CSV table of C-alpha atoms and ligand atoms in Angstrom, one decimal:
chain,number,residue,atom,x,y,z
A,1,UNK,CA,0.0,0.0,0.0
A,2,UNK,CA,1.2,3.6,-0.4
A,3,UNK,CA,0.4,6.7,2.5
A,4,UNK,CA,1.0,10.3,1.3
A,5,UNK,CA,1.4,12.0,4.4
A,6,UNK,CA,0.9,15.8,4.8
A,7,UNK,CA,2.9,17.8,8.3
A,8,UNK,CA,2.1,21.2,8.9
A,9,UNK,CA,1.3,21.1,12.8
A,10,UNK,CA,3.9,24.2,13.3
A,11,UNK,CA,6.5,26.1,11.1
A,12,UNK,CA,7.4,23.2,8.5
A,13,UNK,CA,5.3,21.6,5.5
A,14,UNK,CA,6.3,18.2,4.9
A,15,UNK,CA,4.8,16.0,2.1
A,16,UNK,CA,5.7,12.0,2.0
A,17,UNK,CA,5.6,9.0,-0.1
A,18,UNK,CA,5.6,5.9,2.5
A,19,UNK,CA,5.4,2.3,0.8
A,20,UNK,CA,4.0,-0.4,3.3
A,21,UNK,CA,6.6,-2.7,1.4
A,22,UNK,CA,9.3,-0.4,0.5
A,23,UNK,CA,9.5,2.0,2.7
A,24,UNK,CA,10.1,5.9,2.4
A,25,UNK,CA,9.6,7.1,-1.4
A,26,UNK,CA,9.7,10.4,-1.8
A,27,UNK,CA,10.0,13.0,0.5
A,28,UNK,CA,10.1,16.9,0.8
A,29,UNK,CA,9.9,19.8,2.9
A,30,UNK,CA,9.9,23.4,3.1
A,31,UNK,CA,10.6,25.1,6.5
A,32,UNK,CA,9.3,28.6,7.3
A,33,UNK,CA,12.3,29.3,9.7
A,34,UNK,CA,13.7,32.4,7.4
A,35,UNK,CA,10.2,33.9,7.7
A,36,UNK,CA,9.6,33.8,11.6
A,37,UNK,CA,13.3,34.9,12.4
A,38,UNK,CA,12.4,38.7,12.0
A,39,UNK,CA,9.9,38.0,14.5
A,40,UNK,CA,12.0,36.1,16.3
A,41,UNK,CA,9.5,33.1,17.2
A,42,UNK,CA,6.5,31.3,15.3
A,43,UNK,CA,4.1,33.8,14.3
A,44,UNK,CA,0.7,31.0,13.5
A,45,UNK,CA,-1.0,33.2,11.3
A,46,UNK,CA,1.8,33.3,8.7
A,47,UNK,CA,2.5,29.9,9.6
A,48,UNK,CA,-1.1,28.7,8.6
A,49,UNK,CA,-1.0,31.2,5.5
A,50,UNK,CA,2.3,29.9,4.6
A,51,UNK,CA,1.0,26.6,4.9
A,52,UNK,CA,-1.3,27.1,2.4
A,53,UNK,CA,1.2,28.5,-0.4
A,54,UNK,CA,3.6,25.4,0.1
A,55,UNK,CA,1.5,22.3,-0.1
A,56,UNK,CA,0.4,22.0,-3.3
A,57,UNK,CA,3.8,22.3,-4.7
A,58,UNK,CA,5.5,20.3,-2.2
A,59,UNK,CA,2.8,17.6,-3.1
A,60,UNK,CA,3.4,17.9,-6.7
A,61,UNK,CA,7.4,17.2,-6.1
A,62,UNK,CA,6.7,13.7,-4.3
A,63,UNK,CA,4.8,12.7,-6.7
A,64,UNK,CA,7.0,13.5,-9.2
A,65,UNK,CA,9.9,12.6,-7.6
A,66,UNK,CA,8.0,8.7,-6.9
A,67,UNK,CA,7.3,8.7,-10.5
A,68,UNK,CA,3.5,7.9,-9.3
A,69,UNK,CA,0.2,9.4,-10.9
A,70,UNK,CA,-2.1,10.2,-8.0
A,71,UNK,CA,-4.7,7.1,-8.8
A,72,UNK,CA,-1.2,4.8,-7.5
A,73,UNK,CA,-2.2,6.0,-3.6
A,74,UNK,CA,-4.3,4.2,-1.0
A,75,UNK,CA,-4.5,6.2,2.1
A,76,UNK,CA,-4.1,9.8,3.2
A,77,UNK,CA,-2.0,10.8,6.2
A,78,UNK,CA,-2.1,13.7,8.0
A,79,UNK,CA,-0.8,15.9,11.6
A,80,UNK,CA,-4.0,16.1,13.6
A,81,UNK,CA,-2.2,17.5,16.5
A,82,UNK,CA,-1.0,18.3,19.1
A,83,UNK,CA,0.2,22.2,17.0
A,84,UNK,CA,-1.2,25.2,16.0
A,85,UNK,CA,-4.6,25.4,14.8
A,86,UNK,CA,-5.1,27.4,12.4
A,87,UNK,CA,-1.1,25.4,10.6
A,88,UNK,CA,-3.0,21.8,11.2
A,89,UNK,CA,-6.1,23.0,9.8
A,90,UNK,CA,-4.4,23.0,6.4
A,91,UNK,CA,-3.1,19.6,6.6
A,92,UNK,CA,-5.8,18.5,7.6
A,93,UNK,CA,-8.4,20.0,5.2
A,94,UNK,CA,-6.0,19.5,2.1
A,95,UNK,CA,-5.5,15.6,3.0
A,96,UNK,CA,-9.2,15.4,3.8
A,97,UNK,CA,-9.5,17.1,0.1
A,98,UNK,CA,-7.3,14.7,-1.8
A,99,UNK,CA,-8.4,11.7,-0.2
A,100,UNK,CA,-12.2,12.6,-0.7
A,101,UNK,CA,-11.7,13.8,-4.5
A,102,UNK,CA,-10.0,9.4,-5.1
A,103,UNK,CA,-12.8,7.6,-2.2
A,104,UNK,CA,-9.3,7.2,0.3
A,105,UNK,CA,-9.1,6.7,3.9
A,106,UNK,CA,-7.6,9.4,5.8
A,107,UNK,CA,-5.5,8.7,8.6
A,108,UNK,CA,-5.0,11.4,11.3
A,109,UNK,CA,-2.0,10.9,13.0
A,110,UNK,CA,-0.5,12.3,16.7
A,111,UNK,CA,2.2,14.3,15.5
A,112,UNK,CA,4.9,12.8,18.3
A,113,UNK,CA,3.5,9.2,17.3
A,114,UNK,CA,5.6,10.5,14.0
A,115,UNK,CA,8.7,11.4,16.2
A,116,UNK,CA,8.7,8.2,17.8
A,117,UNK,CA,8.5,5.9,15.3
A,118,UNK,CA,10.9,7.7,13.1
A,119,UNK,CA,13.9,6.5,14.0
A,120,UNK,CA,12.6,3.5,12.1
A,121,UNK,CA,12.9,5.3,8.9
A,122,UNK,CA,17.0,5.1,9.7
A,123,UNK,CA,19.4,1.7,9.2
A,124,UNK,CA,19.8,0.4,11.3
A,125,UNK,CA,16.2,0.5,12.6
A,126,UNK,CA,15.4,-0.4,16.2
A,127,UNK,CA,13.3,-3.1,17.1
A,128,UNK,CA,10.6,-3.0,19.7
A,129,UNK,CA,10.6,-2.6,22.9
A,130,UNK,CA,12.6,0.6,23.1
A,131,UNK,CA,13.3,3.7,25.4
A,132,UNK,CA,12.6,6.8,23.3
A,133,UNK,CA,13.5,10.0,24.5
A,134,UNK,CA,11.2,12.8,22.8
A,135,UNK,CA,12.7,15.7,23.2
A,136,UNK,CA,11.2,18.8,20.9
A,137,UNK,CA,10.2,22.2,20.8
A,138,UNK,CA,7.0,21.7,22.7
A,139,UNK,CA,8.0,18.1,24.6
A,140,UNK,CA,10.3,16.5,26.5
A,141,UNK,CA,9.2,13.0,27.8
A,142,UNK,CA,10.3,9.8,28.5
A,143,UNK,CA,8.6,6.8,26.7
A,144,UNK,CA,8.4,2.9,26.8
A,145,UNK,CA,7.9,2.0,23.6
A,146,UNK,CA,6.7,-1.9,23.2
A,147,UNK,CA,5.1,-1.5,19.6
A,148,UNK,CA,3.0,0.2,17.5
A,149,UNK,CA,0.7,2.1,19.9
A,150,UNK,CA,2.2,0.6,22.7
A,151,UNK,CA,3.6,3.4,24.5
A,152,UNK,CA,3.9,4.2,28.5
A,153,UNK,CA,4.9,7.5,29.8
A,154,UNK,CA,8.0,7.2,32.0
A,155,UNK,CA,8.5,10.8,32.8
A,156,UNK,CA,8.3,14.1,31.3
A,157,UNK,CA,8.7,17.8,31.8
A,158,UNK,CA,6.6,19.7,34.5
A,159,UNK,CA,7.5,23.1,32.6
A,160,UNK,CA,9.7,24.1,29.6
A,161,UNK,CA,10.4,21.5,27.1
A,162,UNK,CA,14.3,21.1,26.6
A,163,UNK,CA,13.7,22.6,22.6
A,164,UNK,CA,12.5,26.2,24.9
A,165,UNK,CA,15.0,26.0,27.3
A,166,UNK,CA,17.2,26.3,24.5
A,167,UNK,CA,15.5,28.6,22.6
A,168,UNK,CA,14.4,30.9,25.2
A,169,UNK,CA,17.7,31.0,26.3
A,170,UNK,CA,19.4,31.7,23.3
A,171,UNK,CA,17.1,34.7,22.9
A,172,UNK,CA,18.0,35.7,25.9
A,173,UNK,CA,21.7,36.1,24.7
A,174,UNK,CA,20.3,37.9,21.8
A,175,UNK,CA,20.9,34.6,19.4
A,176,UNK,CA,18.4,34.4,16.5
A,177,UNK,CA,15.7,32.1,15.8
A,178,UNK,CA,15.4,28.9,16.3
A,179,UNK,CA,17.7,29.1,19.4
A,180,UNK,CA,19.1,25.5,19.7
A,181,UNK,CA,21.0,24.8,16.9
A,182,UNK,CA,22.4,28.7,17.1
A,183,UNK,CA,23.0,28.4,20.7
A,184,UNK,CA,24.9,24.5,19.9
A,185,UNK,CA,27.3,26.7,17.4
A,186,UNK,CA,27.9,29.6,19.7
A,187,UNK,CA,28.6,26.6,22.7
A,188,UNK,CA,31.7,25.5,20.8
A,189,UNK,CA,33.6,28.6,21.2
A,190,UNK,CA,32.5,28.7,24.8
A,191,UNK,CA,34.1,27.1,28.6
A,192,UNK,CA,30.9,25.3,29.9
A,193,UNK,CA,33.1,25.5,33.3
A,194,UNK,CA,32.9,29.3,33.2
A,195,UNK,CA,29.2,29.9,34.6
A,196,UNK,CA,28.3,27.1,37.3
A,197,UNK,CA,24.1,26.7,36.5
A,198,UNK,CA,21.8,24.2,38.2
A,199,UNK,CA,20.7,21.0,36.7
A,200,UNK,CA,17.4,20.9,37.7
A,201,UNK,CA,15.6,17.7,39.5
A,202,UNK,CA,19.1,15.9,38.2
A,203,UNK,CA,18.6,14.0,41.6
A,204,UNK,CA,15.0,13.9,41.7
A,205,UNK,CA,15.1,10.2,41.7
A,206,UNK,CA,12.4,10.1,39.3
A,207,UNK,CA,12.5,10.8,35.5
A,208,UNK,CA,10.9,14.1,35.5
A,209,UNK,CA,12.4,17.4,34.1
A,210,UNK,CA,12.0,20.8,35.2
A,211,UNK,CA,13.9,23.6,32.6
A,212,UNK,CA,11.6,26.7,33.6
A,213,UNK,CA,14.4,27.5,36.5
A,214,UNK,CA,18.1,27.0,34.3
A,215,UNK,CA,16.4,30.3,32.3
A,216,UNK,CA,15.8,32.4,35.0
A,217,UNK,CA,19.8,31.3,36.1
A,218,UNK,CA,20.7,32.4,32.7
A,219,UNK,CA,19.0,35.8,33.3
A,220,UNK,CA,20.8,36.0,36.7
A,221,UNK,CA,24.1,35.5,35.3
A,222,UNK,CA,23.6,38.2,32.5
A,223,UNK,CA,22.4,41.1,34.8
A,224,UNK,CA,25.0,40.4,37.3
A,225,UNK,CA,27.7,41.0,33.9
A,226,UNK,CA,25.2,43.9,32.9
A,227,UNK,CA,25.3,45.6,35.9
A,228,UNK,CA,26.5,49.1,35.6
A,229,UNK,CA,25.8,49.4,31.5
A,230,UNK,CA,28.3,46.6,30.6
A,231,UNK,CA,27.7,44.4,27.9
A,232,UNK,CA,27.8,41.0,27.4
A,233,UNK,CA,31.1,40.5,25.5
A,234,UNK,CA,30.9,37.6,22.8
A,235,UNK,CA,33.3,35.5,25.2
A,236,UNK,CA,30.4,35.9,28.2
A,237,UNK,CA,28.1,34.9,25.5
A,238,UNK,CA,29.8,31.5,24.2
A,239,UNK,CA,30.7,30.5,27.6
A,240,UNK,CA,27.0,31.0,28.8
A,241,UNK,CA,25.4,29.0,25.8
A,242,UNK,CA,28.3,26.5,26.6
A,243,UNK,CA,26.9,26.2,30.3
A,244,UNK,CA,23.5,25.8,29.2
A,245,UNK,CA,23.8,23.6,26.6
A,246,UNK,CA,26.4,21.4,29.3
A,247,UNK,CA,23.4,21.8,31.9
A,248,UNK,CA,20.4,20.9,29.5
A,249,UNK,CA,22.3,18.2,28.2
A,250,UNK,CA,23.5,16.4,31.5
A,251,UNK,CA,20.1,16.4,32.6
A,252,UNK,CA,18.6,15.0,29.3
A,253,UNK,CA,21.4,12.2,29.3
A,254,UNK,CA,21.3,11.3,33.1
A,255,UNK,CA,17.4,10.6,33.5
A,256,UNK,CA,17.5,8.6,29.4
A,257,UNK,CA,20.1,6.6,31.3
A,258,UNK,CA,17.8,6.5,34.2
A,259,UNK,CA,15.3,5.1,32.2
A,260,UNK,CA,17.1,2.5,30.6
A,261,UNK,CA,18.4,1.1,33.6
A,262,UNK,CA,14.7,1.2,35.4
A,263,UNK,CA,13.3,-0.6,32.1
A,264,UNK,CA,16.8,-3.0,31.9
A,265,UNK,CA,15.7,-2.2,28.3
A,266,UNK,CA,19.2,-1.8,26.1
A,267,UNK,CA,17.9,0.5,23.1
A,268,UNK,CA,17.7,3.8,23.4
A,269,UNK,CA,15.9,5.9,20.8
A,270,UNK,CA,16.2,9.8,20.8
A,271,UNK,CA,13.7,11.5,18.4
A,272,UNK,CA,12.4,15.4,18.2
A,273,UNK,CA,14.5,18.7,17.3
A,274,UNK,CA,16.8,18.5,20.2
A,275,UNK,CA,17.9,15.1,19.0
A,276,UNK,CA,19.9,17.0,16.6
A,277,UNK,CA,21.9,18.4,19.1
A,278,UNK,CA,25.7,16.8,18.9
A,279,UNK,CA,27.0,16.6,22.4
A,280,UNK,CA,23.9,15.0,23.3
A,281,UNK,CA,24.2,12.5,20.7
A,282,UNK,CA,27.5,12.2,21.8
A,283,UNK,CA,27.2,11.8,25.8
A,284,UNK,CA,24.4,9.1,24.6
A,285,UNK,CA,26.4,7.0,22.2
A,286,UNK,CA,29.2,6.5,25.0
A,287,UNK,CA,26.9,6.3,27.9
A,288,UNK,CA,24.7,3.1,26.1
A,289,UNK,CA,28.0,2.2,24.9
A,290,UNK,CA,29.2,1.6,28.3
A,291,UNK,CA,25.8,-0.1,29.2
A,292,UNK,CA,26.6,-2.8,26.6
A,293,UNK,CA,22.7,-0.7,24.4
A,294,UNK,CA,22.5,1.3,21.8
A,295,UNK,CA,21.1,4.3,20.8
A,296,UNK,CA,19.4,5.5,17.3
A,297,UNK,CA,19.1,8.6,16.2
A,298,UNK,CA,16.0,9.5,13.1
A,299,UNK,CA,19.0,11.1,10.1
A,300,UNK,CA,19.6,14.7,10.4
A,301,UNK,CA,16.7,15.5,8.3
A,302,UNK,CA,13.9,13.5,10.3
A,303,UNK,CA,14.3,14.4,13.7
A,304,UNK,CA,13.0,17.9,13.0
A,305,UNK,CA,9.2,18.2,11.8
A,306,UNK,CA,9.1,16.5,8.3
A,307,UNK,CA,6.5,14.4,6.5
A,308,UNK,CA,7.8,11.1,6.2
A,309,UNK,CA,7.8,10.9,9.7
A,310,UNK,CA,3.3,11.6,9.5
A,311,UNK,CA,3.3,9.1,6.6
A,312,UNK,CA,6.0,6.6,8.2
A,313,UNK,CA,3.4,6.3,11.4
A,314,UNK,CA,0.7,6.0,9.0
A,315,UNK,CA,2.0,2.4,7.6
A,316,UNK,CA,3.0,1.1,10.7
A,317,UNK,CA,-0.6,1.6,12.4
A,318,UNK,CA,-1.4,0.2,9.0
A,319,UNK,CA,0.5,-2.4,9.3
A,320,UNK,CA,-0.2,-3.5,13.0
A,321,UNK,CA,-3.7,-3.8,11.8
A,322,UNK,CA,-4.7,-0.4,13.6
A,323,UNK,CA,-6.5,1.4,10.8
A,324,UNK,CA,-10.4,1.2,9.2
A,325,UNK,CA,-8.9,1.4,5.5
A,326,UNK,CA,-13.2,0.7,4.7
A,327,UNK,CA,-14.1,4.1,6.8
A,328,UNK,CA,-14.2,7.2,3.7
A,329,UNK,CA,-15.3,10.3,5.6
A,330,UNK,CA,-15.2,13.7,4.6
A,331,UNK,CA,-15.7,15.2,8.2
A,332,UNK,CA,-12.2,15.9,9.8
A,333,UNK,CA,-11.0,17.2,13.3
A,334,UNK,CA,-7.9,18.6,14.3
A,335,UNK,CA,-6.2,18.3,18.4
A,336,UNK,CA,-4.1,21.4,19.0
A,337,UNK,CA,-4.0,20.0,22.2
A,338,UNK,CA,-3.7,16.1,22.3
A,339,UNK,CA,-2.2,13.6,24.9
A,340,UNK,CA,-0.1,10.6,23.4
A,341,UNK,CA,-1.9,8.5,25.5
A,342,UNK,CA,-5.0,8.7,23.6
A,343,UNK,CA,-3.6,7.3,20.5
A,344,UNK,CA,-2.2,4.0,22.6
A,345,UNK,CA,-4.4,0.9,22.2
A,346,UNK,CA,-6.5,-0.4,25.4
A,347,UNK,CA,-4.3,-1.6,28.3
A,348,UNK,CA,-1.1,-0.4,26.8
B,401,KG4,O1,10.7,18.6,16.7
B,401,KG4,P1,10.9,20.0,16.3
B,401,KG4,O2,11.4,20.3,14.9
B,401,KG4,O3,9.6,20.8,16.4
B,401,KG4,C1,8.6,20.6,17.5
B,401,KG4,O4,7.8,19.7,17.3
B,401,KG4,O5,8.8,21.3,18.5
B,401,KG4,O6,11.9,20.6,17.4
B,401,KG4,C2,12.3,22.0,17.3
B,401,KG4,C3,13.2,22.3,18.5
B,401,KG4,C4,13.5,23.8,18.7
B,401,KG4,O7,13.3,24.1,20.0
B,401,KG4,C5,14.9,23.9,18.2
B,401,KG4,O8,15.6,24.9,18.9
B,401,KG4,C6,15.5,22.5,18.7
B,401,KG4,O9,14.4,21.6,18.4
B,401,KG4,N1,16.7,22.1,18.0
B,401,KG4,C7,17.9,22.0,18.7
B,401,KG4,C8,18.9,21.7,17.7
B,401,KG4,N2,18.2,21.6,16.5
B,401,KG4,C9,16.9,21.9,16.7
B,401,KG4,N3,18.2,22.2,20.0
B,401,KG4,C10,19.5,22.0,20.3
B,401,KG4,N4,20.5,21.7,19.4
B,401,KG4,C11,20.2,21.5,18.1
B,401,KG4,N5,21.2,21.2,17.2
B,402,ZN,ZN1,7.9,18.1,16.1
């Protein structure tokens, strides 16, 4: 069977081809990250509008690119949430389009269902039961992963995802927009050692994370420089992002670990923006090394919002048997605001 799958639950539009046999076919994406920098965050209505201008192309180019005509697809993917309204609502009403105008079924997906299982679309893949550390712009949780729709919430933030932490704080240092991967290059010219900030709930003993406070440290740092009319010299700033990027990423690495050793699970998946982030990747790939695990990482290019991540999740529910491929309705919804655990099957 082929999915298309449509993403646009925040400042990317990603369009997929995803075989049930063959895997990923075609993929694409535009990101709208030039756009929002002048504003220095995600502005939704230009998001949505932008949305709008990109998905027919986009759609065009997989199809193309797949060498398929659009009678070859059999189902319809697309981000029902969690995101921003008015950015799903395309998705969702040009999916429910396309697959109305060819009699498809439409598959709404849970847009960190895509994150999870995305590491899949990499070789080599994981195999069930794995630990996946989600760690985007919006989340940061800890999940047991047994199979498709089989996932159990091991911990997670009580505030600030790790993805704001980072970008909150690198606007703080006057960094641009999106603040991670700026804040990762600025880090390298920095001493982490320089500025001594908290690692919050490190030694909670549970695998919870708290990033609202290591901010508000930031802000103390920089007005105790600042006092008096001085400015932050670039040195003060690269050893600050350093420092936060060293705290964020200690406590990110120490509670996965956690988790792996509460699970006695040995395959550790990291998925979500953050995942992008080198010296995490690098503190986890000697840490699971040391455990005797492993640890996947989605390429480059899936572990930020994309499509064949929505399309990917699409043919595995397919697959595990999860989907009403008979069920053609025109009538769509969209969850800005939508808990993983409603997409797990009963008793998982
Ligand atoms: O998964 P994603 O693309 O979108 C959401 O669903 O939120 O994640 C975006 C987040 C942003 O907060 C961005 O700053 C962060 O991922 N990010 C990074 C890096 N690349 C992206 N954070 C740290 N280091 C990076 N290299
Ligand atoms: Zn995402």
């Amino acid at each position: 069977m082929i999915v298309i799958g449509f993403e646009s639950s925040c400042d990317e539009t990603g369009v997929a081809l995803v075989s049930t046999e063959h895997g990923l076919l075609a993929h694409a994406l535009y990101s709208q990250i030039a756009m929002h920098r002048e504003y220095g965050g995600v502005v939704p209505e230009l998001a949505s509008r932008d949305h709008i201008r990109r998905i027919v192309p986009l759609t065009r180019q997989v199809m193309a690119e797949a060498g398929l005509k659009h009678g070859d697809i059999d189902a319809v993917a697309y981000t029902a949430g969690p995101g921003l309204a008015g950015a799903l609502l395309v998705g969702a009403s040009f999916a429910s389009a396309f697959a109305w105008a060819r009699q498809l079924p439409t598959i709404p997906i849970h847009h960190l269902e895509g994150h999870l299982l995305s590491p899949m679309l990499a070789q080599p893949a994981p195999s069930f039961p794995f630990v996946a550390l989600l760690v985007s712009g919006g989340h940061t949780q800890l999940m047991r992963v047994d199979g498709v729709g089989q996932y159990e919430l091991l911990g997670e933030t009580l505030d600030d995802a790790a993805g704001e932490a980072f970008d909150k704080t690198a606007k703080l240092l006057g960094l641009g927009y999106p603040g991670g991967p700026e804040l990762s290059r600025l880090a390298r010219q920095g001493h982490a050692q320089a500025f001594a900030l908290p690692r919050p709930m490190l030694h909670s003993g549970d695998l919870d994370f708290s990033f609202s406070g290591l901010k508000t440290a930031v802000l103390t740092r920089v007005k105790a420089i600042c006092q008096g009319g001085a400015k932050l010299s670039p040195q003060n700033q690269a050893d600050l992002a350093a420092a936060t990027e060293s705290a964020i990423v200690d406590v990110l690495a120490t509670k996965a670990i956690g988790a792996i050793k509460q699970t006695g699970l040995l395959s550790l998946v990291v998925a979500g923006g953050v995942g992008a982030n080198q010296p995490l990747r690098a503190r986890l790939q000697t840490a699971m090394h040391t455990l005797g695990g492993q640890v996947f990482f989605p390429p480059l290019e899936f572990c930020t919002d994309n499509g064949a991540m929505i399309a990917w999740a699409a043919a595995q529910r397919i697959q595990a048997g999860l989907v009403d491929l008979a069920k053609r309705d025109a009538a769509f919804s969209i969850r800005p605001r939508w808990d993983l655990r409603d997409v797990c099957l009963d008793g998982a």
